JSON list of N, CA and C in Angstrom, two decimals:
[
{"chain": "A", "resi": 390, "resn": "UNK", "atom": "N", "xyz": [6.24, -21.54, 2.48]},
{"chain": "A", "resi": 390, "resn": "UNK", "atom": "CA", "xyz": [6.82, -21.94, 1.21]},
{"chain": "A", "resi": 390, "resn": "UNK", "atom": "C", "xyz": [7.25, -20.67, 0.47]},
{"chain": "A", "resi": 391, "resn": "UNK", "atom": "N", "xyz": [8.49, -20.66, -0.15]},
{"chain": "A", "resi": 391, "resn": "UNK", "atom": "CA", "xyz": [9.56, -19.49, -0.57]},
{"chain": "A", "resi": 391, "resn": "UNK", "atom": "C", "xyz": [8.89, -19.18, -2.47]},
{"chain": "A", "resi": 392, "resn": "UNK", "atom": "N", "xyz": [8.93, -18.46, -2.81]},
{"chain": "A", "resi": 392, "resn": "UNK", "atom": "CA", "xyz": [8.49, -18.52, -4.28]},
{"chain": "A", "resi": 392, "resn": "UNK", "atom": "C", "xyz": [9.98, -17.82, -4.78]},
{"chain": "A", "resi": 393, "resn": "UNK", "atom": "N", "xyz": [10.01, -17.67, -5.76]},
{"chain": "A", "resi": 393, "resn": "UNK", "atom": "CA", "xyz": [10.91, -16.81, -6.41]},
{"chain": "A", "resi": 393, "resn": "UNK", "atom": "C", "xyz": [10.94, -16.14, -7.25]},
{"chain": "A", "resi": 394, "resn": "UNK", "atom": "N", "xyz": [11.41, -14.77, -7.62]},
{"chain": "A", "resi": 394, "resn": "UNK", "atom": "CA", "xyz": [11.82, -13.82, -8.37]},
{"chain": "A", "resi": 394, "resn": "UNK", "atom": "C", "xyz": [11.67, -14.09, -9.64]},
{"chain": "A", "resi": 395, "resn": "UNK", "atom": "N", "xyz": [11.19, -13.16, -10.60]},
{"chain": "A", "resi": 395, "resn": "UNK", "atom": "CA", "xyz": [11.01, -13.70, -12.10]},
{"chain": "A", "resi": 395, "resn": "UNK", "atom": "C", "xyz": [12.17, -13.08, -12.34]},
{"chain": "A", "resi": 396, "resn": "UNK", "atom": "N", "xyz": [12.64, -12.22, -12.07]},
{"chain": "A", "resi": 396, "resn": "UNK", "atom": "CA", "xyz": [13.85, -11.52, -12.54]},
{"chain": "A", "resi": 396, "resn": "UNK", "atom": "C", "xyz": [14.95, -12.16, -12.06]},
{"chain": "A", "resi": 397, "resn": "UNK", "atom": "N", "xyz": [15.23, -12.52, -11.07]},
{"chain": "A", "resi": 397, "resn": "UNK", "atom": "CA", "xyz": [16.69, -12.73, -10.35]},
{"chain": "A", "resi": 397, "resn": "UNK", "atom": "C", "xyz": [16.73, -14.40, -10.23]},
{"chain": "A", "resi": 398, "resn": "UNK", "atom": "N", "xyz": [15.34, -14.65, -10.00]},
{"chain": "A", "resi": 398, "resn": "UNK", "atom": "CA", "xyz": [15.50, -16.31, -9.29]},
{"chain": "A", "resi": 398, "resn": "UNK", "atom": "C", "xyz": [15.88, -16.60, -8.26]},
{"chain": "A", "resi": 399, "resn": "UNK", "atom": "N", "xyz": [15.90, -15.72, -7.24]},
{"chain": "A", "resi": 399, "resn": "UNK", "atom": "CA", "xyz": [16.03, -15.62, -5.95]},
{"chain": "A", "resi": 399, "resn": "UNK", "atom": "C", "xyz": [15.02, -16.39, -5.02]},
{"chain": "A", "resi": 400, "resn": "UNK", "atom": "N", "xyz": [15.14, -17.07, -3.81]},
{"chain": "A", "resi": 400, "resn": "UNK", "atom": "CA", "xyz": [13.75, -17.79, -3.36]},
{"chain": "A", "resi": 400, "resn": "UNK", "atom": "C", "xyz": [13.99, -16.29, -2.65]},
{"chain": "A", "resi": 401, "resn": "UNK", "atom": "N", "xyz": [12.22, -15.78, -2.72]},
{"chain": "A", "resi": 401, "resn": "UNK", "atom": "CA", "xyz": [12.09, -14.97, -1.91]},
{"chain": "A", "resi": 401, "resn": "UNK", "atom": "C", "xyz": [11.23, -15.53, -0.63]},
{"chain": "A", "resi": 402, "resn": "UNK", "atom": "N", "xyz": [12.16, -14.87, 0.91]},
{"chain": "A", "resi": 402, "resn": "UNK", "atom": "CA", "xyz": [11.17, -15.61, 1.71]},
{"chain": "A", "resi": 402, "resn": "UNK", "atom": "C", "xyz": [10.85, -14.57, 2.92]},
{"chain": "A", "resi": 403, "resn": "UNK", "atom": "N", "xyz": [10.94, -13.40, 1.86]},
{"chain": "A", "resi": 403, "resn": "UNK", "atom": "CA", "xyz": [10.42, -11.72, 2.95]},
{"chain": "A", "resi": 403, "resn": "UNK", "atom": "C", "xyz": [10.74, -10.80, 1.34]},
{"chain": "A", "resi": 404, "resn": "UNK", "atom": "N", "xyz": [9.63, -9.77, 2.13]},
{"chain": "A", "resi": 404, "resn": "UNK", "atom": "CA", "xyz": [9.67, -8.79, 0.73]},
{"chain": "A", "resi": 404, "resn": "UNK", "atom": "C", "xyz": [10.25, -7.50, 1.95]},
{"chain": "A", "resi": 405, "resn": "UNK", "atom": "N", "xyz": [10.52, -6.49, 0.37]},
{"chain": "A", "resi": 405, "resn": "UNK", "atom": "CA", "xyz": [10.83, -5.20, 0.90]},
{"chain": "A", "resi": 405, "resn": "UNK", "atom": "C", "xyz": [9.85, -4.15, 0.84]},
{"chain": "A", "resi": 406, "resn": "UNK", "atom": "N", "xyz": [9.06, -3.76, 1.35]},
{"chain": "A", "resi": 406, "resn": "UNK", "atom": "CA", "xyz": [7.86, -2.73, 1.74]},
{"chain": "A", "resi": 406, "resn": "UNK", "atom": "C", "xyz": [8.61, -0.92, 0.77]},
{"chain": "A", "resi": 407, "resn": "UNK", "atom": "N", "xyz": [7.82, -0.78, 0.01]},
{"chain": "A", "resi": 407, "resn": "UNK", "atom": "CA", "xyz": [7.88, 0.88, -0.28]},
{"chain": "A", "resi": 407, "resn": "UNK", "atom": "C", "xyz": [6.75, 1.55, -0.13]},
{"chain": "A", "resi": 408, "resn": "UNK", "atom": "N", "xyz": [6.22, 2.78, 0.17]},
{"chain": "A", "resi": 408, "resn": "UNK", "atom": "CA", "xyz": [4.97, 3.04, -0.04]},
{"chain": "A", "resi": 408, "resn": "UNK", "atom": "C", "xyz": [5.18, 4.14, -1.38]},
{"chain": "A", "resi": 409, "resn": "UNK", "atom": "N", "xyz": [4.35, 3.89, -1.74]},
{"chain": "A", "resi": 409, "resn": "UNK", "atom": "CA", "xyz": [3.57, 5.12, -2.91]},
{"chain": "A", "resi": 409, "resn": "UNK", "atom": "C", "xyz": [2.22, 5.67, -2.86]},
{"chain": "A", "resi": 410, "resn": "UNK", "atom": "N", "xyz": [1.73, 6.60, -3.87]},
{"chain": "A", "resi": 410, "resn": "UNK", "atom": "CA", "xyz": [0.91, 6.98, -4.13]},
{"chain": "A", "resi": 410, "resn": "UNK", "atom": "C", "xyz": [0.11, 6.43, -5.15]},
{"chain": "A", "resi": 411, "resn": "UNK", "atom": "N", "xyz": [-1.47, 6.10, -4.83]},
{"chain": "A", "resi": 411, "resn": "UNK", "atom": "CA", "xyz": [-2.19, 5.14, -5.71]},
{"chain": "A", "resi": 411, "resn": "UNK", "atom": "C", "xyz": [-2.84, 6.23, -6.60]},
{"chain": "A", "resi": 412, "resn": "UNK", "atom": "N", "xyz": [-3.22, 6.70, -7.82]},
{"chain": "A", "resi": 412, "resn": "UNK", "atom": "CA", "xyz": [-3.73, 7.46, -8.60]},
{"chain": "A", "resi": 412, "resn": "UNK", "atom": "C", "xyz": [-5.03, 6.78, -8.67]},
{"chain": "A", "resi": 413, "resn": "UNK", "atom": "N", "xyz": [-5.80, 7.46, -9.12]},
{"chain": "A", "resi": 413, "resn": "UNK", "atom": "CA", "xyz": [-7.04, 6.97, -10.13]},
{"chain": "A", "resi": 413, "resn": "UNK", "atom": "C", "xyz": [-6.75, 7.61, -11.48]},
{"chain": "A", "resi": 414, "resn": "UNK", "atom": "N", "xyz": [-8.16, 7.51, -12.79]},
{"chain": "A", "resi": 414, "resn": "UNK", "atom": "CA", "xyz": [-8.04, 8.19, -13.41]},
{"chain": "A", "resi": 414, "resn": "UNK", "atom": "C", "xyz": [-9.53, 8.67, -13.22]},
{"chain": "A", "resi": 415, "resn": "UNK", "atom": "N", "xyz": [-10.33, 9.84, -13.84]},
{"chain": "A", "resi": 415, "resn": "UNK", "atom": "CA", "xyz": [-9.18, 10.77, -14.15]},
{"chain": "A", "resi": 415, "resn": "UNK", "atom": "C", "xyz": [-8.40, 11.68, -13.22]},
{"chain": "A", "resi": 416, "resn": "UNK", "atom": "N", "xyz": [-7.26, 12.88, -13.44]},
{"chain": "A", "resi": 416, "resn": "UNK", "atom": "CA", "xyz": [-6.56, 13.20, -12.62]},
{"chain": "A", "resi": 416, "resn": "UNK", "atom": "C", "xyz": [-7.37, 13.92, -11.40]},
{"chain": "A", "resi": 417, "resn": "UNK", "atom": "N", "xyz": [-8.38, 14.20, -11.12]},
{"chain": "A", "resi": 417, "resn": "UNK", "atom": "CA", "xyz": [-9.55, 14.47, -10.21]},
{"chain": "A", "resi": 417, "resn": "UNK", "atom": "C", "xyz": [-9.93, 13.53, -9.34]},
{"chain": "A", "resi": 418, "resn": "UNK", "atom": "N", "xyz": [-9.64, 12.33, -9.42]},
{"chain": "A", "resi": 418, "resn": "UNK", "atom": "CA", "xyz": [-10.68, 11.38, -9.14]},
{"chain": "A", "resi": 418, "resn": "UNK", "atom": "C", "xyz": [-9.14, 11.01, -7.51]},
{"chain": "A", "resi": 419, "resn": "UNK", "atom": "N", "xyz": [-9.91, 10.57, -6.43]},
{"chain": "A", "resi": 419, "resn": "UNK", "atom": "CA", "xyz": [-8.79, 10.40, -5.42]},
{"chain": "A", "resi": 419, "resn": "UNK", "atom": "C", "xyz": [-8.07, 9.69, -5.06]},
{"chain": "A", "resi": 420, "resn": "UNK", "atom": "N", "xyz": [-6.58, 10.26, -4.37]},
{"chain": "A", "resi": 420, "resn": "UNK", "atom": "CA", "xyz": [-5.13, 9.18, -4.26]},
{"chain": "A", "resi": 420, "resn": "UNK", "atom": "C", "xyz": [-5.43, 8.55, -3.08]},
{"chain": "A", "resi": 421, "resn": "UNK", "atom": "N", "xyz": [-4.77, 7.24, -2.90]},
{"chain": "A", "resi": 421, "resn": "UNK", "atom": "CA", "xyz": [-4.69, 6.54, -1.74]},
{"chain": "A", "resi": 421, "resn": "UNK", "atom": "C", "xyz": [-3.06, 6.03, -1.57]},
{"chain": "A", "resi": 422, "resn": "UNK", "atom": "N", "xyz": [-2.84, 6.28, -0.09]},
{"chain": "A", "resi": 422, "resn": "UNK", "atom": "CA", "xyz": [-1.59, 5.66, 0.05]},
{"chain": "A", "resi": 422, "resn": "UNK", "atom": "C", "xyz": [-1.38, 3.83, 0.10]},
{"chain": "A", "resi": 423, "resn": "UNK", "atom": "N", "xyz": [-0.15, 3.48, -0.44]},
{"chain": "A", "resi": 423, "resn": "UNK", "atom": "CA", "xyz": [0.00, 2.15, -0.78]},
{"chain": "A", "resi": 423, "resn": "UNK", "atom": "C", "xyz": [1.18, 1.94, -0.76]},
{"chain": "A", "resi": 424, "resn": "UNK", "atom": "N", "xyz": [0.92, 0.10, -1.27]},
{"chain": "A", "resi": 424, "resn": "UNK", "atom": "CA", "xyz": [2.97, 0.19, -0.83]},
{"chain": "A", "resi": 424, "resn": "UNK", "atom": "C", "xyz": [3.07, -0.93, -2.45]},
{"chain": "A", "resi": 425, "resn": "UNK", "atom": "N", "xyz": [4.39, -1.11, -2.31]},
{"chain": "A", "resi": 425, "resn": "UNK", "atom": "CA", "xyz": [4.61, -1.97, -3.43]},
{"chain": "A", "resi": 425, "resn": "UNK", "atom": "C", "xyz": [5.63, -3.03, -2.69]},
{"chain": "A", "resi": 426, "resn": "UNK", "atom": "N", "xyz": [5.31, -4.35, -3.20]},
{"chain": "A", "resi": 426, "resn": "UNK", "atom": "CA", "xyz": [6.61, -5.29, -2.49]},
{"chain": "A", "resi": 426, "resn": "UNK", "atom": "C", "xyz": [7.64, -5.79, -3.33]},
{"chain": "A", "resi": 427, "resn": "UNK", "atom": "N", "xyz": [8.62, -5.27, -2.89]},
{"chain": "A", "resi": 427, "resn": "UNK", "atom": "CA", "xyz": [10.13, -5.85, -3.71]},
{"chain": "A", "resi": 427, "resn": "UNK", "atom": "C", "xyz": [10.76, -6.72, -3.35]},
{"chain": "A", "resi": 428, "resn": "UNK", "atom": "N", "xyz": [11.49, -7.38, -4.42]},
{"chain": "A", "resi": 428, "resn": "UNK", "atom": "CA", "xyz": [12.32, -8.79, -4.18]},
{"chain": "A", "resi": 428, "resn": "UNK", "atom": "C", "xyz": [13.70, -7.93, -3.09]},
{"chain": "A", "resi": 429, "resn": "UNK", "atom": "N", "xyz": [14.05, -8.58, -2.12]},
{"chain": "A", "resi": 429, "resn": "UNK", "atom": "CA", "xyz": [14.78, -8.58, -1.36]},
{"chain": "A", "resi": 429, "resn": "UNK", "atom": "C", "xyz": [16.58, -8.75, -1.61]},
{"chain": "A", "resi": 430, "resn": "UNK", "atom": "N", "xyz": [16.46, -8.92, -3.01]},
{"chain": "A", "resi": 430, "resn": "UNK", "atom": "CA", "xyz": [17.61, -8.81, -3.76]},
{"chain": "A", "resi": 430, "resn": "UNK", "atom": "C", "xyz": [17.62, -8.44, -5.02]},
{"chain": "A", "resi": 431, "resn": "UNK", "atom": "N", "xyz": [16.85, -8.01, -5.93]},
{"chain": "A", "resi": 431, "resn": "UNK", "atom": "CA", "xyz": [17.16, -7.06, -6.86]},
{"chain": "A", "resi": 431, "resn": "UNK", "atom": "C", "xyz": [15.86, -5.60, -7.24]},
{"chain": "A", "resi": 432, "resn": "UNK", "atom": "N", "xyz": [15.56, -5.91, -5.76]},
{"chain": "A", "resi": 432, "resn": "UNK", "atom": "CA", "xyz": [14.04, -5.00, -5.66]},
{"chain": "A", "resi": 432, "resn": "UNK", "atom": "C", "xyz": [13.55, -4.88, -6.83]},
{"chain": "A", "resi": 433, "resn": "UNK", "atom": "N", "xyz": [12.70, -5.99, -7.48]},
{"chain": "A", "resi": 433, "resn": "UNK", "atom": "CA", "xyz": [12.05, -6.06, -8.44]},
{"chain": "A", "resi": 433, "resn": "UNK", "atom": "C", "xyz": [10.85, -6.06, -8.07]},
{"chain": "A", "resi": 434, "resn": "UNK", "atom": "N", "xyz": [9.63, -5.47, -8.44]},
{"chain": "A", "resi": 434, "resn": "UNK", "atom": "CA", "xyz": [8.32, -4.98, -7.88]},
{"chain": "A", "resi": 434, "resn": "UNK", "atom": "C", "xyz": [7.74, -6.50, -8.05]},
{"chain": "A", "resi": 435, "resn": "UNK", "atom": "N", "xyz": [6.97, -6.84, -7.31]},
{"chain": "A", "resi": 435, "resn": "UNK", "atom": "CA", "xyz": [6.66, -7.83, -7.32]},
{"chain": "A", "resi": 435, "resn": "UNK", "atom": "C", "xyz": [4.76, -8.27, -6.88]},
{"chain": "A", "resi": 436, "resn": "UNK", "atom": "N", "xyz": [4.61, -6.64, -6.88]},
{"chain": "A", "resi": 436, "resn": "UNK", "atom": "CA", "xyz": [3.33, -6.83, -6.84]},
{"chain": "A", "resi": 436, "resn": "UNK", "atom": "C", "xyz": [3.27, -5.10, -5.89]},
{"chain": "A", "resi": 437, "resn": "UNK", "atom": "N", "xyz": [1.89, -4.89, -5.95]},
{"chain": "A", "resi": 437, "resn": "UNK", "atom": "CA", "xyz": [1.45, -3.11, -5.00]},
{"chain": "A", "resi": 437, "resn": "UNK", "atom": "C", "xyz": [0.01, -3.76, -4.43]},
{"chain": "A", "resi": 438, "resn": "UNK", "atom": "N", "xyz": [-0.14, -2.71, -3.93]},
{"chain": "A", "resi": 438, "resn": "UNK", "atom": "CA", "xyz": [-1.34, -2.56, -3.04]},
{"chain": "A", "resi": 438, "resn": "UNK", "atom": "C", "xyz": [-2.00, -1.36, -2.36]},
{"chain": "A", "resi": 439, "resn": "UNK", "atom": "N", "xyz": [-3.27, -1.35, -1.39]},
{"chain": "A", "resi": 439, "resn": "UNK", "atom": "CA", "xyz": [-3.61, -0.89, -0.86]},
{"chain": "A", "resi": 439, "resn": "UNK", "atom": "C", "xyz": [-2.14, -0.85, 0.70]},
{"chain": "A", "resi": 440, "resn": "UNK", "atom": "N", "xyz": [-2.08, 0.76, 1.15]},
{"chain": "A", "resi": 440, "resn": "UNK", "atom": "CA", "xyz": [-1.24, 0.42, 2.65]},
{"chain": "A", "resi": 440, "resn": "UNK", "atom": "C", "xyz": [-2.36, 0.04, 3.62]},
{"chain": "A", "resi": 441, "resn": "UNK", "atom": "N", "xyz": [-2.47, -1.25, 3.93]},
{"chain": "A", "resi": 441, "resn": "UNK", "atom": "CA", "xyz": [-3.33, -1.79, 5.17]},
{"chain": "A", "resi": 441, "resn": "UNK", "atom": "C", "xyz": [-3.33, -1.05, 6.47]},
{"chain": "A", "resi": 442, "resn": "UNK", "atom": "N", "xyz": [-2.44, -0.52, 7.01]},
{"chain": "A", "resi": 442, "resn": "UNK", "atom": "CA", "xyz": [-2.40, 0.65, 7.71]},
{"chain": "A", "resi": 442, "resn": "UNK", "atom": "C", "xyz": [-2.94, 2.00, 7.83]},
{"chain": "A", "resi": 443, "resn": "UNK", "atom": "N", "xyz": [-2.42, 2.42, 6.55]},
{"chain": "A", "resi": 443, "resn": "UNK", "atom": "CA", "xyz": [-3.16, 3.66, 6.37]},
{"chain": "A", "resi": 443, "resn": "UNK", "atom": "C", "xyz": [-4.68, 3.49, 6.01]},
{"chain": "A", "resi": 444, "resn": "UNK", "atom": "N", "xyz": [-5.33, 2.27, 5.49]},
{"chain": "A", "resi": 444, "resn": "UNK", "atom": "CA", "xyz": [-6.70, 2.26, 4.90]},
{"chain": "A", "resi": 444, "resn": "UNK", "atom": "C", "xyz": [-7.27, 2.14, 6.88]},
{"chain": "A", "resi": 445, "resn": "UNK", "atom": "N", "xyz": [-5.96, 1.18, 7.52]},
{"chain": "A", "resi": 445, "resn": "UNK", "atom": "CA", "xyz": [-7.29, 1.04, 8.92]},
{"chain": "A", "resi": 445, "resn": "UNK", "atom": "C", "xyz": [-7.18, 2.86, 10.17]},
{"chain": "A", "resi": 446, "resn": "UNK", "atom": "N", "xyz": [-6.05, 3.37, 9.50]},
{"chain": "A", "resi": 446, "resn": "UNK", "atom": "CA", "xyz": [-5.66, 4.46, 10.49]},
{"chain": "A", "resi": 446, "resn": "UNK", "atom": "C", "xyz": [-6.92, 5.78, 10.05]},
{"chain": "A", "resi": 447, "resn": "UNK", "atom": "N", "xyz": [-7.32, 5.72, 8.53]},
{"chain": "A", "resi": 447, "resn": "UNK", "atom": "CA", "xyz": [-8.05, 6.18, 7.61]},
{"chain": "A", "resi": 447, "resn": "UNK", "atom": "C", "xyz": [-9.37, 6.05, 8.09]},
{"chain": "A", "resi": 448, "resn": "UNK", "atom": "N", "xyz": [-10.23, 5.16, 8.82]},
{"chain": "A", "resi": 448, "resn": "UNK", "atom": "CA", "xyz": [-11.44, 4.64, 8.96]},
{"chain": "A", "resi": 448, "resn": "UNK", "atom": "C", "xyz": [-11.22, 4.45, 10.77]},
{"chain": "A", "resi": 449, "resn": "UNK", "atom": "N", "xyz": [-10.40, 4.71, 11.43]},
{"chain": "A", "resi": 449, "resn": "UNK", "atom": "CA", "xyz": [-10.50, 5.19, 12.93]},
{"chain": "A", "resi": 449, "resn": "UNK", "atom": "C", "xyz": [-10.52, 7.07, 13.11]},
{"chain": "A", "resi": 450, "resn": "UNK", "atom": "N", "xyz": [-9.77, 7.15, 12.21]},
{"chain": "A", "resi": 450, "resn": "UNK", "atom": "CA", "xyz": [-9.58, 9.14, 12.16]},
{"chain": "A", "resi": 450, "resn": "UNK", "atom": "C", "xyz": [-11.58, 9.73, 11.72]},
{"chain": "A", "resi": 451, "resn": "UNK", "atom": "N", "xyz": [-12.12, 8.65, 10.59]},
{"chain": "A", "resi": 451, "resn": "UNK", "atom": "CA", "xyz": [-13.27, 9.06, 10.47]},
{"chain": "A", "resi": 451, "resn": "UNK", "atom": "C", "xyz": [-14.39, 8.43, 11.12]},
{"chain": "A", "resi": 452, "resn": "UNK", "atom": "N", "xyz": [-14.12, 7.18, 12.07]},
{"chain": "A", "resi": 452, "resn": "UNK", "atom": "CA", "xyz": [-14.85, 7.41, 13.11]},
{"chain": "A", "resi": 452, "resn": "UNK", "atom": "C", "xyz": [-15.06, 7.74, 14.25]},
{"chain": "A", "resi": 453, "resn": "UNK", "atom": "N", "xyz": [-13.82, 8.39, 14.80]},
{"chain": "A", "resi": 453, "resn": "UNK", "atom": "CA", "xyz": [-13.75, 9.20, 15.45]},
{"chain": "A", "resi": 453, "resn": "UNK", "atom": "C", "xyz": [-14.10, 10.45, 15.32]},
{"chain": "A", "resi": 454, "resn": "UNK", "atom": "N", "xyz": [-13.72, 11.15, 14.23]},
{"chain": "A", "resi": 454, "resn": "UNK", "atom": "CA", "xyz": [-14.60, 12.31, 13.39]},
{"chain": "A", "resi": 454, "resn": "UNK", "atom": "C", "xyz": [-16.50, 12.36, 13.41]},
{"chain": "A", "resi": 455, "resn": "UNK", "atom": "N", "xyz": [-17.01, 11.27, 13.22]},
{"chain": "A", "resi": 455, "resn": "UNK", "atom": "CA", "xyz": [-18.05, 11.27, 13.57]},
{"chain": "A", "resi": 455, "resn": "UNK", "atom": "C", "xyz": [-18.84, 11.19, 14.77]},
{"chain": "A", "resi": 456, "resn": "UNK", "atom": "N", "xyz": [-18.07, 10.23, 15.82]},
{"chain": "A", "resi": 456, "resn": "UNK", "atom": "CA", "xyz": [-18.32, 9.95, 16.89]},
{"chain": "A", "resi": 456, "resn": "UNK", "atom": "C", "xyz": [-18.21, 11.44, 17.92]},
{"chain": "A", "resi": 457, "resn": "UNK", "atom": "N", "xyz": [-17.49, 12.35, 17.32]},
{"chain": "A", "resi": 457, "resn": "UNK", "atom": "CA", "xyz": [-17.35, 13.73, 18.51]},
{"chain": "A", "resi": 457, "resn": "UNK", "atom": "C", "xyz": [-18.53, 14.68, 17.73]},
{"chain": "A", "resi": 458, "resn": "UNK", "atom": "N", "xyz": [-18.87, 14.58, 16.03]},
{"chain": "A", "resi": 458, "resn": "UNK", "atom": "CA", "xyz": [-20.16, 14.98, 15.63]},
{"chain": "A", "resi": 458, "resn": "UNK", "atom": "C", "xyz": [-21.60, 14.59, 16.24]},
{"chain": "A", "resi": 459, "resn": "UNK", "atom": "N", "xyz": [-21.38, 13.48, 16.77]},
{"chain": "A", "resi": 459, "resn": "UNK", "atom": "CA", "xyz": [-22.79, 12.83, 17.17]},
{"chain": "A", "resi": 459, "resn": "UNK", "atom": "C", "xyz": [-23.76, 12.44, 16.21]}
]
């Protein structure tokens, strides 16, 4: 089922993937990579996130990191 665009009124029925950088506050505190999803016709943000990728590529790099520590 298609929803649509608050901006355009478009049925959206696929988004457009960007990634960014997730901040915390304060400016110390650590970034995570993420994406944001845009309407497919007037790339209106339509919501962000965690990048599901990078959080699972993130947690194989450090158990592998541990696993050659013993």
């Amino acid at each position: 089922m298609a929803g649509t665009c608050p901006k355009c009124d478009s049925s959206v029925t696929h988004l457009v993937l960007e990634t960014l950088l997730i901040k915390g506050r304060p400016r110390d505190a650590p970034s995570y990579n993420g994406v944001s999803f845009l309407c497919p016709s007037c790339d209106c943000v339509l919501g962000a996130g965690f990048d599901p990728l990078a959080v699972k590529n993130d947690i194989v790099e450090e158990m592998m990191e541990r696993l050659r520590k013993g």
